Short mmCIF file of C-alpha atoms in Angstrom, two decimals:
data_model
loop_
_atom_site.label_atom_id
_atom_site.label_comp_id
_atom_site.label_asym_id
_atom_site.label_seq_id
_atom_site.Cartn_x
_atom_site.Cartn_y
_atom_site.Cartn_z
CA MET G 1 -80.93 137.78 -68.75
CA LYS G 2 -78.47 138.93 -66.18
CA TYR G 3 -75.07 137.67 -65.17
CA VAL G 4 -74.58 136.45 -61.64
CA PRO G 5 -70.88 136.27 -60.85
CA LYS G 6 -70.11 133.09 -58.97
CA ILE G 7 -66.89 131.16 -58.77
CA PRO G 8 -67.38 127.68 -60.17
CA ASP G 9 -66.09 124.86 -58.02
CA GLY G 10 -63.06 123.77 -59.99
CA ASP G 11 -62.32 120.95 -57.62
CA VAL G 12 -64.82 118.62 -59.26
CA ASN G 13 -62.26 117.96 -61.97
CA VAL G 14 -59.44 117.36 -59.54
CA PRO G 15 -59.07 113.93 -57.95
CA LYS G 16 -59.86 113.99 -54.27
CA GLU G 17 -57.82 111.04 -53.07
CA SER G 18 -54.09 111.30 -52.48
CA ILE G 19 -52.18 110.48 -55.64
CA LEU G 20 -49.18 109.12 -53.78
CA LYS G 21 -51.30 106.66 -51.83
CA THR G 22 -52.95 105.37 -55.00
CA PHE G 23 -49.57 105.23 -56.68
CA LEU G 24 -47.94 103.13 -53.99
CA PHE G 25 -50.95 100.87 -53.80
CA ILE G 26 -51.05 100.05 -57.51
CA LEU G 27 -47.28 99.73 -57.70
CA PHE G 28 -47.32 97.23 -54.88
CA THR G 29 -50.24 95.25 -56.31
CA LEU G 30 -48.65 95.09 -59.70
CA PHE G 31 -45.34 93.86 -58.32
CA ILE G 32 -47.09 91.13 -56.40
CA ILE G 33 -49.14 90.01 -59.39
CA ILE G 34 -46.13 89.84 -61.69
CA TYR G 35 -44.05 88.10 -59.07
CA LEU G 36 -46.75 85.50 -58.50
CA ILE G 37 -47.12 84.82 -62.21
CA TYR G 38 -43.39 84.40 -62.49
CA LEU G 39 -43.14 82.11 -59.48
CA LEU G 40 -46.01 79.96 -60.67
CA LEU G 41 -44.64 79.62 -64.18
CA GLY G 42 -41.13 79.01 -62.85
CA PHE G 43 -42.45 76.28 -60.61
CA PHE G 44 -44.09 74.56 -63.56
CA THR G 45 -40.97 74.78 -65.71
CA ASP G 46 -38.99 73.11 -62.98
CA ILE G 47 -41.47 70.24 -62.90
CA ILE G 48 -41.62 69.90 -66.68
CA VAL G 49 -37.88 70.17 -67.16
CA LYS G 50 -37.19 67.35 -64.72
CA LYS G 51 -39.44 65.14 -66.84
CA ILE G 52 -37.66 65.78 -70.14
CA PRO G 53 -35.70 62.62 -71.02
CA TRP G 54 -31.99 62.95 -71.46
CA GLN G 55 -32.14 61.87 -75.11
CA TYR G 56 -34.46 64.70 -76.07
CA GLU G 57 -32.21 67.24 -74.51
CA LYS G 58 -29.58 66.49 -77.12
CA ILE G 59 -32.08 67.14 -79.89
CA LEU G 60 -32.94 70.48 -78.38
CA VAL G 61 -29.40 71.65 -78.56
CA TYR G 62 -28.30 73.85 -81.37
CA LYS G 63 -25.07 72.71 -82.93
CA TYR G 64 -22.21 75.02 -82.15
CA PHE G 65 -18.58 75.07 -83.12
CA LEU G 66 -15.50 75.68 -81.11
CA PRO G 67 -12.47 77.08 -82.88
CA GLU G 68 -9.63 74.88 -84.07
CA LYS G 69 -7.56 73.42 -81.31
CA ASP G 70 -3.86 72.85 -81.09
CA ARG G 71 -2.27 69.61 -79.93
CA ASP G 72 -1.67 70.95 -76.44
CA ILE G 73 -5.34 71.53 -75.84
CA ILE G 74 -6.36 68.17 -77.24
CA LYS G 75 -3.97 66.53 -74.82
CA LYS G 76 -5.40 68.51 -71.93
CA GLU G 77 -8.94 67.72 -73.01
CA LYS G 78 -8.14 64.03 -72.91
CA LYS G 79 -6.79 64.37 -69.42
CA LEU G 80 -9.84 66.26 -68.25
CA GLN G 81 -12.11 63.72 -69.91
CA LYS G 82 -10.45 60.98 -67.89
CA ILE G 83 -11.03 62.86 -64.66
CA LEU G 84 -14.63 63.47 -65.67
CA ASN G 85 -15.24 59.82 -66.49
CA GLY G 86 -13.86 58.95 -63.09
CA LEU G 87 -16.36 61.29 -61.48
CA VAL G 88 -19.37 60.22 -63.53
CA LYS G 89 -18.99 56.65 -62.28
CA TYR G 90 -19.95 57.88 -58.83
CA THR G 91 -23.09 59.64 -59.98
CA ASP G 92 -26.45 58.30 -61.10
CA MET G 93 -25.91 59.76 -64.57
CA LYS G 94 -23.83 56.89 -65.91
CA ASN G 95 -26.01 56.46 -68.99
CA ARG G 96 -25.38 60.03 -70.15
CA ASP G 97 -22.28 60.91 -72.10
CA PHE G 98 -20.44 64.02 -71.04
CA LYS G 99 -17.71 65.67 -73.05
CA VAL G 100 -15.15 68.15 -71.86
CA ARG G 101 -14.05 70.91 -74.15
CA ILE G 102 -11.48 73.54 -73.48
CA TYR G 103 -11.98 76.97 -74.86
CA LYS G 104 -9.03 79.26 -75.08
CA THR G 105 -9.82 82.50 -73.33
CA ASP G 106 -8.72 84.44 -70.27
CA GLU G 107 -12.18 84.17 -68.80
CA LYS G 108 -12.12 82.28 -65.52
CA ASN G 109 -15.21 80.16 -65.82
CA ALA G 110 -16.70 76.84 -66.83
CA LEU G 111 -20.07 76.17 -68.45
CA ALA G 112 -22.53 73.31 -68.48
CA LEU G 113 -24.09 73.38 -71.95
CA PRO G 114 -27.32 71.54 -72.69
CA GLY G 115 -26.63 68.16 -74.24
CA GLY G 116 -23.73 67.26 -71.97
CA ASP G 117 -20.85 69.41 -73.16
CA ILE G 118 -18.83 70.90 -70.35
CA VAL G 119 -16.81 73.84 -71.55
CA VAL G 120 -13.85 74.79 -69.40
CA PHE G 121 -12.14 78.09 -70.18
CA SER G 122 -8.40 77.90 -70.25
CA GLY G 123 -8.20 80.91 -67.93
CA ILE G 124 -9.50 78.88 -65.04
CA LEU G 125 -7.10 76.02 -65.75
CA LYS G 126 -4.20 78.41 -65.59
CA ILE G 127 -5.13 79.41 -62.06
CA ILE G 128 -5.78 76.02 -60.58
CA GLY G 129 -2.90 74.22 -62.27
CA ASP G 130 -2.64 70.52 -62.96
CA ASP G 131 -3.91 69.04 -59.72
CA GLU G 132 -6.44 66.33 -60.62
CA ARG G 133 -8.60 66.93 -57.58
CA LYS G 134 -8.85 70.63 -58.21
CA ILE G 135 -9.93 70.07 -61.79
CA ALA G 136 -12.36 67.47 -60.52
CA ALA G 137 -13.86 70.10 -58.19
CA ILE G 138 -14.75 72.28 -61.14
CA LEU G 139 -16.10 69.40 -63.19
CA ALA G 140 -18.12 68.15 -60.22
CA HIS G 141 -19.73 71.55 -59.87
CA GLU G 142 -20.79 71.46 -63.52
CA LEU G 143 -22.05 67.89 -63.11
CA GLY G 144 -24.16 69.26 -60.28
CA HIS G 145 -25.86 71.55 -62.78
CA TYR G 146 -26.61 68.56 -64.99
CA ALA G 147 -27.94 66.51 -62.08
CA HIS G 148 -30.39 69.29 -61.23
CA ARG G 149 -31.09 70.01 -64.92
CA ASP G 150 -30.21 73.61 -64.10
CA HIS G 151 -29.26 74.49 -67.64
CA LEU G 152 -32.73 73.56 -68.89
CA CYS G 153 -34.49 75.21 -65.97
CA ALA G 154 -32.53 78.36 -66.67
CA ILE G 155 -33.54 78.27 -70.33
CA GLY G 156 -37.16 77.61 -69.42
CA ARG G 157 -37.25 80.44 -66.94
CA LYS G 158 -35.52 82.80 -69.28
CA LEU G 159 -38.14 81.90 -71.88
CA ILE G 160 -40.98 82.69 -69.49
CA LEU G 161 -39.26 85.87 -68.41
CA THR G 162 -38.98 86.94 -72.02
CA LEU G 163 -42.64 86.13 -72.58
CA ILE G 164 -43.78 88.20 -69.61
CA LEU G 165 -41.46 91.01 -70.63
CA THR G 166 -42.71 91.08 -74.20
CA PHE G 167 -46.21 91.22 -72.84
CA LEU G 168 -45.26 94.08 -70.55
CA THR G 169 -43.11 95.98 -73.00
CA LYS G 170 -45.84 95.82 -75.60
CA THR G 171 -46.58 99.28 -74.34
CA ASP G 172 -42.89 100.20 -74.58
CA ASN G 173 -42.55 102.45 -71.60
CA GLN G 174 -40.55 103.12 -68.48
CA ALA G 175 -42.83 101.25 -66.12
CA SER G 176 -42.22 98.05 -68.05
CA SER G 177 -38.49 98.49 -67.95
CA LEU G 178 -38.70 98.85 -64.17
CA PHE G 179 -40.59 95.58 -63.92
CA ALA G 180 -38.17 93.99 -66.33
CA SER G 181 -35.18 94.85 -64.21
CA SER G 182 -36.90 93.80 -61.00
CA LEU G 183 -37.80 90.46 -62.58
CA ASP G 184 -34.19 90.11 -63.60
CA LYS G 185 -33.21 90.45 -59.97
CA ILE G 186 -35.56 87.64 -59.03
CA GLN G 187 -34.06 85.55 -61.79
CA LEU G 188 -30.59 86.25 -60.42
CA LYS G 189 -31.62 85.10 -56.97
CA TYR G 190 -32.77 81.85 -58.53
CA SER G 191 -29.49 81.56 -60.39
CA ARG G 192 -27.52 82.02 -57.17
CA ASP G 193 -29.56 79.30 -55.49
CA GLN G 194 -28.75 77.00 -58.38
CA GLU G 195 -25.04 77.66 -57.94
CA LYS G 196 -25.23 76.85 -54.28
CA LYS G 197 -27.02 73.60 -54.96
CA ALA G 198 -24.46 72.66 -57.58
CA ASP G 199 -21.67 73.40 -55.10
CA LEU G 200 -23.18 71.08 -52.52
CA TYR G 201 -23.66 68.37 -55.12
CA ALA G 202 -20.01 68.75 -56.04
CA VAL G 203 -19.00 68.39 -52.39
CA ASP G 204 -20.92 65.15 -52.09
CA LEU G 205 -19.49 63.82 -55.32
CA LEU G 206 -15.91 64.74 -54.50
CA TYR G 207 -16.20 63.09 -51.15
CA LYS G 208 -17.47 59.90 -52.74
CA ARG G 209 -14.63 59.92 -55.24
CA TYR G 210 -11.64 61.17 -53.28
CA LYS G 211 -12.78 61.04 -49.65
CA ARG G 212 -11.75 64.65 -49.20
CA ILE G 213 -13.02 68.05 -50.27
CA LYS G 214 -10.12 70.29 -49.37
CA GLU G 215 -9.42 71.03 -53.05
CA MET G 216 -12.90 72.34 -53.64
CA ILE G 217 -12.35 75.06 -51.06
CA GLU G 218 -8.87 75.72 -52.40
CA VAL G 219 -10.21 76.24 -55.88
CA LEU G 220 -12.83 78.68 -54.65
CA ASN G 221 -10.19 80.46 -52.60
CA ALA G 222 -7.93 80.76 -55.60
CA LEU G 223 -10.76 82.10 -57.72
CA SER G 224 -11.89 84.58 -55.10
CA GLY G 225 -8.78 86.61 -55.87
CA TYR G 226 -10.27 87.26 -59.30
CA GLU G 227 -13.71 88.25 -58.08
CA LYS G 228 -15.03 90.98 -60.28
CA ILE G 229 -18.01 92.16 -58.32
CA PRO G 230 -17.64 94.16 -55.13
CA LYS G 231 -19.13 92.36 -52.15
CA TYR G 232 -22.12 94.60 -51.66
CA PHE G 233 -23.29 94.21 -55.22
CA SER G 234 -23.70 90.45 -54.94
CA PHE G 235 -27.43 91.10 -55.31
CA PHE G 236 -26.79 91.88 -58.97
CA SER G 237 -24.69 88.82 -59.67
CA THR G 238 -25.51 85.41 -61.09
CA HIS G 239 -23.17 83.70 -58.65
CA PRO G 240 -22.94 84.14 -54.89
CA THR G 241 -19.64 85.58 -53.71
CA PHE G 242 -16.83 83.08 -53.27
CA GLU G 243 -16.69 83.91 -49.61
CA ASP G 244 -20.34 82.96 -49.32
CA ARG G 245 -19.85 79.77 -51.26
CA ILE G 246 -16.93 78.65 -49.12
CA LYS G 247 -18.93 79.36 -45.99
CA THR G 248 -21.88 77.34 -47.25
CA ILE G 249 -19.64 74.45 -48.24
CA LYS G 250 -17.85 74.39 -44.91
CA LYS G 251 -21.15 74.40 -43.07
CA TYR G 252 -22.47 71.59 -45.23
CA ALA G 253 -19.30 69.52 -44.83
CA LYS G 254 -19.45 69.90 -41.09
CA ARG G 255 -23.05 68.72 -41.01
CA LYS G 256 -22.28 65.73 -43.18
CA GLY G 257 -19.11 64.92 -41.25
CA TYR G 258 -16.75 65.31 -44.24
CA ARG G 259 -13.12 65.95 -43.51
CA ILE G 260 -11.95 69.23 -44.92
CA MET R 1 -28.27 101.75 -63.59
CA ASP R 2 -31.16 102.92 -65.70
CA LEU R 3 -33.38 101.93 -62.84
CA TYR R 4 -31.77 104.41 -60.47
CA ILE R 5 -31.93 107.24 -62.94
CA LEU R 6 -35.59 106.49 -63.46
CA LEU R 7 -36.29 106.33 -59.74
CA THR R 8 -34.46 109.61 -59.14
CA LEU R 9 -36.47 111.26 -61.86
CA VAL R 10 -39.71 109.90 -60.46
CA ILE R 11 -38.93 111.15 -56.95
CA LEU R 12 -37.74 114.48 -58.28
CA GLY R 13 -40.85 114.74 -60.42
CA PHE R 14 -43.07 113.98 -57.50
CA SER R 15 -41.54 116.43 -55.05
CA SER R 16 -41.07 119.36 -57.38
CA GLY R 17 -44.30 118.58 -59.24
CA THR R 18 -46.37 118.60 -56.07
CA ILE R 19 -44.94 121.92 -54.89
CA ALA R 20 -45.34 123.55 -58.29
CA GLU R 21 -48.89 122.26 -58.51
CA LYS R 22 -49.84 123.72 -55.16
CA ILE R 23 -48.41 127.11 -56.06
CA HIS R 24 -50.10 127.05 -59.43
CA TYR R 25 -53.50 126.14 -58.02
CA ASN R 26 -53.27 128.92 -55.45
CA SER R 27 -52.48 131.43 -58.17
CA ILE R 28 -55.27 130.07 -60.40
CA LYS R 29 -57.85 130.39 -57.62
CA LYS R 30 -56.72 133.91 -56.80
CA ARG R 31 -56.94 135.09 -60.39
CA GLU R 32 -60.27 133.34 -60.94
CA THR R 33 -61.73 135.37 -58.11
CA GLU R 34 -60.21 138.57 -59.49
CA LEU R 35 -61.58 138.03 -62.98
CA ILE R 36 -65.00 136.75 -61.96
CA ASN R 37 -66.74 139.93 -63.10
CA ILE R 38 -66.12 139.22 -66.77
CA PRO R 39 -68.61 136.54 -67.79
CA ALA R 40 -67.42 133.92 -70.27
CA VAL R 41 -70.08 131.93 -72.09
CA THR R 42 -70.05 129.35 -74.82
CA SER R 43 -72.69 130.85 -77.07
CA GLY R 44 -73.25 134.14 -78.84
CA ASP R 45 -76.80 134.67 -77.60
CA PHE R 46 -75.80 136.37 -74.42
CA ILE R 47 -75.08 139.71 -75.96
CA ASP R 48 -77.35 142.35 -74.50
CA GLU R 49 -79.27 143.68 -77.50
CA GLU R 50 -80.48 146.78 -75.72
CA LYS R 51 -76.96 148.10 -75.30
CA GLU R 52 -74.95 149.66 -78.07
CA ILE R 53 -71.73 147.86 -78.95
CA GLU R 54 -68.58 149.94 -79.00
CA ASN R 55 -66.04 147.36 -80.06
CA VAL R 56 -65.56 143.66 -80.78
CA TYR R 57 -62.31 141.81 -80.14
CA PHE R 58 -60.97 138.38 -80.94
CA LEU R 59 -59.40 136.93 -77.80
CA ASP R 60 -57.24 133.90 -77.27
CA GLY R 61 -55.26 132.23 -74.52
CA ALA R 62 -52.87 129.34 -74.71
CA CYS R 63 -50.98 127.20 -72.26
CA VAL R 64 -48.64 124.28 -72.88
CA VAL R 65 -48.41 121.75 -70.10
CA ALA R 66 -45.83 118.99 -69.85
CA LEU R 67 -45.65 115.87 -67.77
CA ASP R 68 -43.12 115.12 -65.11
CA TYR R 69 -41.71 111.65 -64.63
CA PHE R 70 -43.88 110.89 -61.67
CA LYS R 71 -47.07 111.69 -63.54
CA MET R 72 -45.91 109.70 -66.53
CA PHE R 73 -44.90 106.75 -64.42
CA PHE R 74 -48.12 106.85 -62.45
CA ALA R 75 -50.13 106.79 -65.67
CA GLU R 76 -48.13 103.94 -67.09
CA ILE R 77 -48.71 101.63 -64.18
CA LYS R 78 -52.29 102.77 -63.78
CA LYS R 79 -52.89 101.70 -67.36
CA PHE R 80 -52.37 98.06 -66.37
CA PHE R 81 -55.52 98.25 -64.29
CA GLY R 82 -57.47 100.88 -66.19
CA GLY R 83 -59.73 103.51 -64.71
CA ARG R 84 -59.08 107.15 -63.97
CA ILE R 85 -55.60 108.47 -64.50
CA GLN R 86 -55.52 111.00 -61.71
CA SER R 87 -52.09 112.41 -62.46
CA TYR R 88 -53.15 113.58 -65.93
CA GLU R 89 -56.46 114.93 -64.75
CA THR R 90 -54.88 117.55 -62.53
CA LEU R 91 -52.41 118.48 -65.23
CA LEU R 92 -55.05 119.00 -67.89
CA ASP R 93 -57.27 120.84 -65.44
CA ARG R 94 -54.46 123.23 -64.63
CA GLY R 95 -53.69 123.77 -68.29
CA LYS R 96 -57.28 124.54 -69.16
CA ARG R 97 -57.90 126.91 -66.31
CA GLU R 98 -54.65 128.70 -66.99
CA ALA R 99 -55.52 129.12 -70.66
CA ILE R 100 -58.97 130.50 -69.84
CA LEU R 101 -57.43 132.87 -67.30
CA ARG R 102 -54.99 134.18 -69.89
CA LEU R 103 -57.87 134.81 -72.24
CA LYS R 104 -59.76 136.63 -69.50
CA GLN R 105 -56.66 138.64 -68.67
CA LYS R 106 -56.54 139.87 -72.25
CA ALA R 107 -60.24 140.66 -72.06
CA ARG R 108 -59.72 142.82 -69.00
CA GLU R 109 -56.87 144.72 -70.62
CA LYS R 110 -59.26 145.61 -73.47
CA ASP R 111 -62.04 146.46 -71.02
CA VAL R 112 -64.35 143.80 -72.44
CA ASP R 113 -67.78 143.40 -70.84
CA ILE R 114 -68.64 139.89 -71.95
CA ILE R 115 -66.77 137.01 -73.57
CA VAL R 116 -68.97 135.05 -75.94
CA ASN R 117 -68.67 131.83 -77.94
CA LEU R 118 -65.71 130.51 -75.98
CA ARG R 119 -64.09 127.44 -77.49
CA ILE R 120 -61.39 125.19 -76.08
CA GLU R 121 -59.10 123.05 -78.19
CA THR R 122 -56.24 120.80 -77.22
CA SER R 123 -53.44 119.49 -79.35
CA THR R 124 -50.47 117.27 -78.72
CA ILE R 125 -47.07 118.70 -79.41
CA GLY R 126 -44.16 116.41 -80.11
CA GLN R 127 -44.87 112.87 -79.09
CA SER R 128 -47.57 111.61 -76.84
CA ALA R 129 -46.43 110.29 -73.52
CA GLY R 130 -45.81 106.66 -72.80
CA LYS R 131 -43.08 106.22 -75.35
CA LYS R 132 -39.53 105.71 -74.26
CA LYS R 133 -38.38 108.64 -76.28
CA GLY R 134 -40.04 112.00 -76.23
CA PHE R 135 -42.23 113.43 -73.54
CA GLY R 136 -45.87 114.23 -73.39
CA CYS R 137 -46.97 117.79 -73.69
CA VAL R 138 -50.32 119.22 -74.56
CA GLU R 139 -51.28 122.65 -75.68
CA VAL R 140 -54.59 124.00 -74.46
CA PHE R 141 -55.85 126.77 -76.66
CA THR R 142 -58.92 128.84 -75.93
CA TYR R 143 -60.48 131.45 -78.18
CA ALA R 144 -63.53 133.64 -77.95
CA THR R 145 -65.06 136.95 -78.96
CA GLY R 146 -64.98 139.84 -76.56
CA ILE R 147 -67.77 142.44 -76.64
CA LYS R 148 -67.43 145.96 -75.30
CA TYR R 149 -70.61 147.97 -74.77
CA LYS R 150 -70.89 151.72 -75.15
CA LYS R 151 -71.26 153.36 -71.77
CA MET L 1 -80.64 119.29 -65.33
CA ILE L 2 -81.23 120.29 -68.95
CA ILE L 3 -78.29 119.89 -71.29
CA THR L 4 -78.35 121.29 -74.81
CA ASN L 5 -75.85 121.96 -77.52
CA ILE L 6 -77.75 124.94 -78.88
CA PRO L 7 -77.49 128.39 -77.34
CA LEU L 8 -80.96 128.23 -75.79
CA VAL L 9 -83.39 125.98 -74.03
CA PRO L 10 -86.34 125.71 -76.47
CA GLY L 11 -89.63 126.75 -74.91
CA LYS L 12 -88.01 128.25 -71.86
CA LYS L 13 -86.63 131.65 -71.04
CA ILE L 14 -83.18 132.06 -69.57
CA VAL L 15 -83.24 134.30 -66.51
CA GLU L 16 -79.71 134.16 -65.17
CA HIS L 17 -76.37 132.90 -66.37
CA TYR L 18 -73.29 131.97 -64.39
CA GLY L 19 -70.55 131.63 -66.97
CA LEU L 20 -68.47 128.67 -68.01
CA VAL L 21 -68.71 125.26 -66.41
CA SER L 22 -66.54 122.33 -67.39
CA GLY L 23 -65.88 118.71 -66.60
CA SER L 24 -62.92 116.64 -67.61
CA THR L 25 -61.53 113.20 -67.11
CA VAL L 26 -58.70 110.98 -68.25
CA ARG L 27 -59.49 107.30 -68.34
CA ALA L 28 -57.81 104.13 -69.49
CA LYS L 29 -58.86 100.54 -69.96
CA HIS L 30 -56.89 97.79 -68.30
CA ILE L 31 -54.17 96.07 -70.27
CA GLY L 32 -56.32 93.04 -71.10
CA ARG L 33 -58.62 95.27 -73.10
CA ASP L 34 -55.68 96.78 -74.93
CA ILE L 35 -54.55 93.37 -76.00
CA MET L 36 -58.04 92.35 -77.10
CA ALA L 37 -58.23 95.55 -79.10
CA SER L 38 -54.96 94.85 -80.87
CA LEU L 39 -56.24 91.37 -81.73
CA LYS L 40 -59.45 92.85 -83.05
CA ASN L 41 -57.35 95.08 -85.27
CA ILE L 42 -56.67 92.03 -87.42
CA VAL L 43 -60.29 91.65 -88.46
CA GLY L 44 -61.44 95.23 -88.00
CA GLY L 45 -64.95 96.20 -86.94
CA GLU L 46 -66.09 97.82 -83.77
CA LEU L 47 -63.78 97.84 -80.78
CA LYS L 48 -66.38 97.36 -78.09
CA GLY L 49 -63.87 97.84 -75.31
CA TYR L 50 -62.81 101.23 -76.56
CA THR L 51 -66.35 102.33 -77.39
CA GLN L 52 -67.22 101.56 -73.82
CA LEU L 53 -64.12 103.35 -72.56
CA LEU L 54 -64.95 106.54 -74.44
CA ASN L 55 -68.59 106.39 -73.38
CA GLU L 56 -67.61 106.01 -69.76
CA ALA L 57 -65.16 108.87 -70.01
CA ARG L 58 -67.67 111.12 -71.73
CA ASN L 59 -70.35 110.37 -69.16
CA GLU L 60 -67.91 111.08 -66.38
CA ALA L 61 -66.98 114.43 -67.94
CA ILE L 62 -70.65 115.39 -68.32
CA LYS L 63 -71.34 114.31 -64.76
CA ARG L 64 -68.63 116.58 -63.45
CA MET L 65 -69.74 119.48 -65.56
CA VAL L 66 -73.31 119.06 -64.27
CA LEU L 67 -72.01 118.85 -60.71
CA GLN L 68 -70.21 122.15 -61.17
CA ALA L 69 -73.35 123.73 -62.60
CA GLU L 70 -75.46 122.44 -59.71
CA LYS L 71 -73.09 123.95 -57.21
CA LEU L 72 -73.60 127.34 -58.91
CA GLY L 73 -77.34 126.97 -58.56
CA ALA L 74 -78.03 126.47 -62.27
CA ASN L 75 -80.70 124.19 -63.67
CA ALA L 76 -79.48 123.94 -67.26
CA VAL L 77 -76.24 123.81 -69.19
CA ILE L 78 -76.51 125.14 -72.71
CA ASN L 79 -74.29 125.09 -75.75
CA VAL L 80 -72.25 122.13 -74.55
CA ARG L 81 -69.10 121.30 -76.51
CA PHE L 82 -66.69 118.39 -76.28
CA SER L 83 -62.97 118.36 -76.74
CA THR L 84 -60.47 115.51 -76.73
CA SER L 85 -56.75 115.52 -76.27
CA SER L 86 -54.19 112.79 -76.59
CA ILE L 87 -51.61 113.16 -73.92
CA THR L 88 -50.97 109.44 -73.83
CA GLN L 89 -51.78 106.29 -75.76
CA GLY L 90 -54.57 103.97 -74.77
CA ALA L 91 -56.29 106.53 -72.62
CA ALA L 92 -59.21 108.82 -73.36
CA GLU L 93 -59.03 112.43 -72.30
CA LEU L 94 -62.40 114.06 -72.55
CA TYR L 95 -63.43 117.52 -71.76
CA ALA L 96 -66.96 118.88 -71.77
CA TYR L 97 -67.81 122.54 -71.32
CA GLY L 98 -70.88 124.70 -71.52
CA THR L 99 -72.65 127.70 -70.08
CA ALA L 100 -74.50 127.29 -66.81
CA VAL L 101 -77.87 129.08 -66.83
CA LYS L 102 -81.07 129.26 -64.86
CA VAL L 103 -84.28 128.84 -66.83
CA GLU L 104 -87.85 129.61 -65.75
#
């Protein structure tokens, strides 16, 4: 037998189509699929959460402890409770019981915990002082979260997010972590929308109670001095920027005819 | 922040990887044409029995290929859908052809007339790709017997 | 196209040979299959999804090798060998190689 030298066609083992095109196509498809799953599941949580009775919510809550309080804080808590009770009368959540707790920390924030506990950090109280209407603005914002059941929606969504992520990260690779962080961004957008809605609820409530909303804007203005995130990174934040929030509130007040 | 590092690495991997691949393929094709006169076969039956054998050599050629971030990333997202993983195919193809060419290069240095019983093996070094830590690299190892006839 | 894994084609004489031909492919199953496979791990037995995956990959590799041989003008590939590598998890990398020959 004799040898016939011929160059084999090596290209049969090399993909013919452009890798970049395929890459972009599958990346895009995958993003859309994951986004759709998330939206769909998120939509269902929102429906389900709104149907959970108030009484059950308290059962869901894990018992937590706040550190010992001194007499000063107890006095302040009582004062805040009175303001809160005044506000609740104007809402349609009269049958729920809300409790204010003050937590001693420099953090400038307030939380709406599931079950009806509003935690106000002492840092925020220091900034806004003793004005009843200003404190009411903060409490009204948190009541807005309760009215929209935002705390439960957030838990539900976080749960779904975790589920999807576990499913994705089963393979434990970089691609999953990319999807994880992009899903987080979507979650943040949702969180910012929630904050805006709570703000508007607070505006309505404050107007019903005090016939003015000037303090709400003042509080936000005061807090804006302590903004931690640079403006252009608001995409990565759970809250919209204070500037944005004030703008939205002013627009809303104008539409509703509230005096600022 | 991790996201940006990853994206940078993917873009870097794609641009440098594509250029390097083009250069490598050009060099592979050139050398394949140069070395075409030495036949390489997978069995031992091709030895010409009429000719006297002067010498027999054991030949080998190895090449370790590693992934870049683009290839890795491509494979990872492709795995959600299944099917061909194109980015690895080119890499393995390059590795194999390079290893065979190195073997043939050795054969030419020894003036071998025919390479018989060629075998190709691959082994994974370190970790396989797809894990967060470690990177995928594969060694392609080829070995064969070179026959030199008496002239 | 005749494919054998012995160094000859029984009953036929080899006239010409063209050297090495090879075909390779890397294939993966979609993630649903991976999950089914991990569930199947609990009870053991055959993983049909992966059997299928490897079969597909092997056939693809052979197909490419044959294509290469055809382009050289061969009508048989003898002494075919397979090789596998694991560059990544959940994917099959198969490589088939042989000698392209022309038989009478």
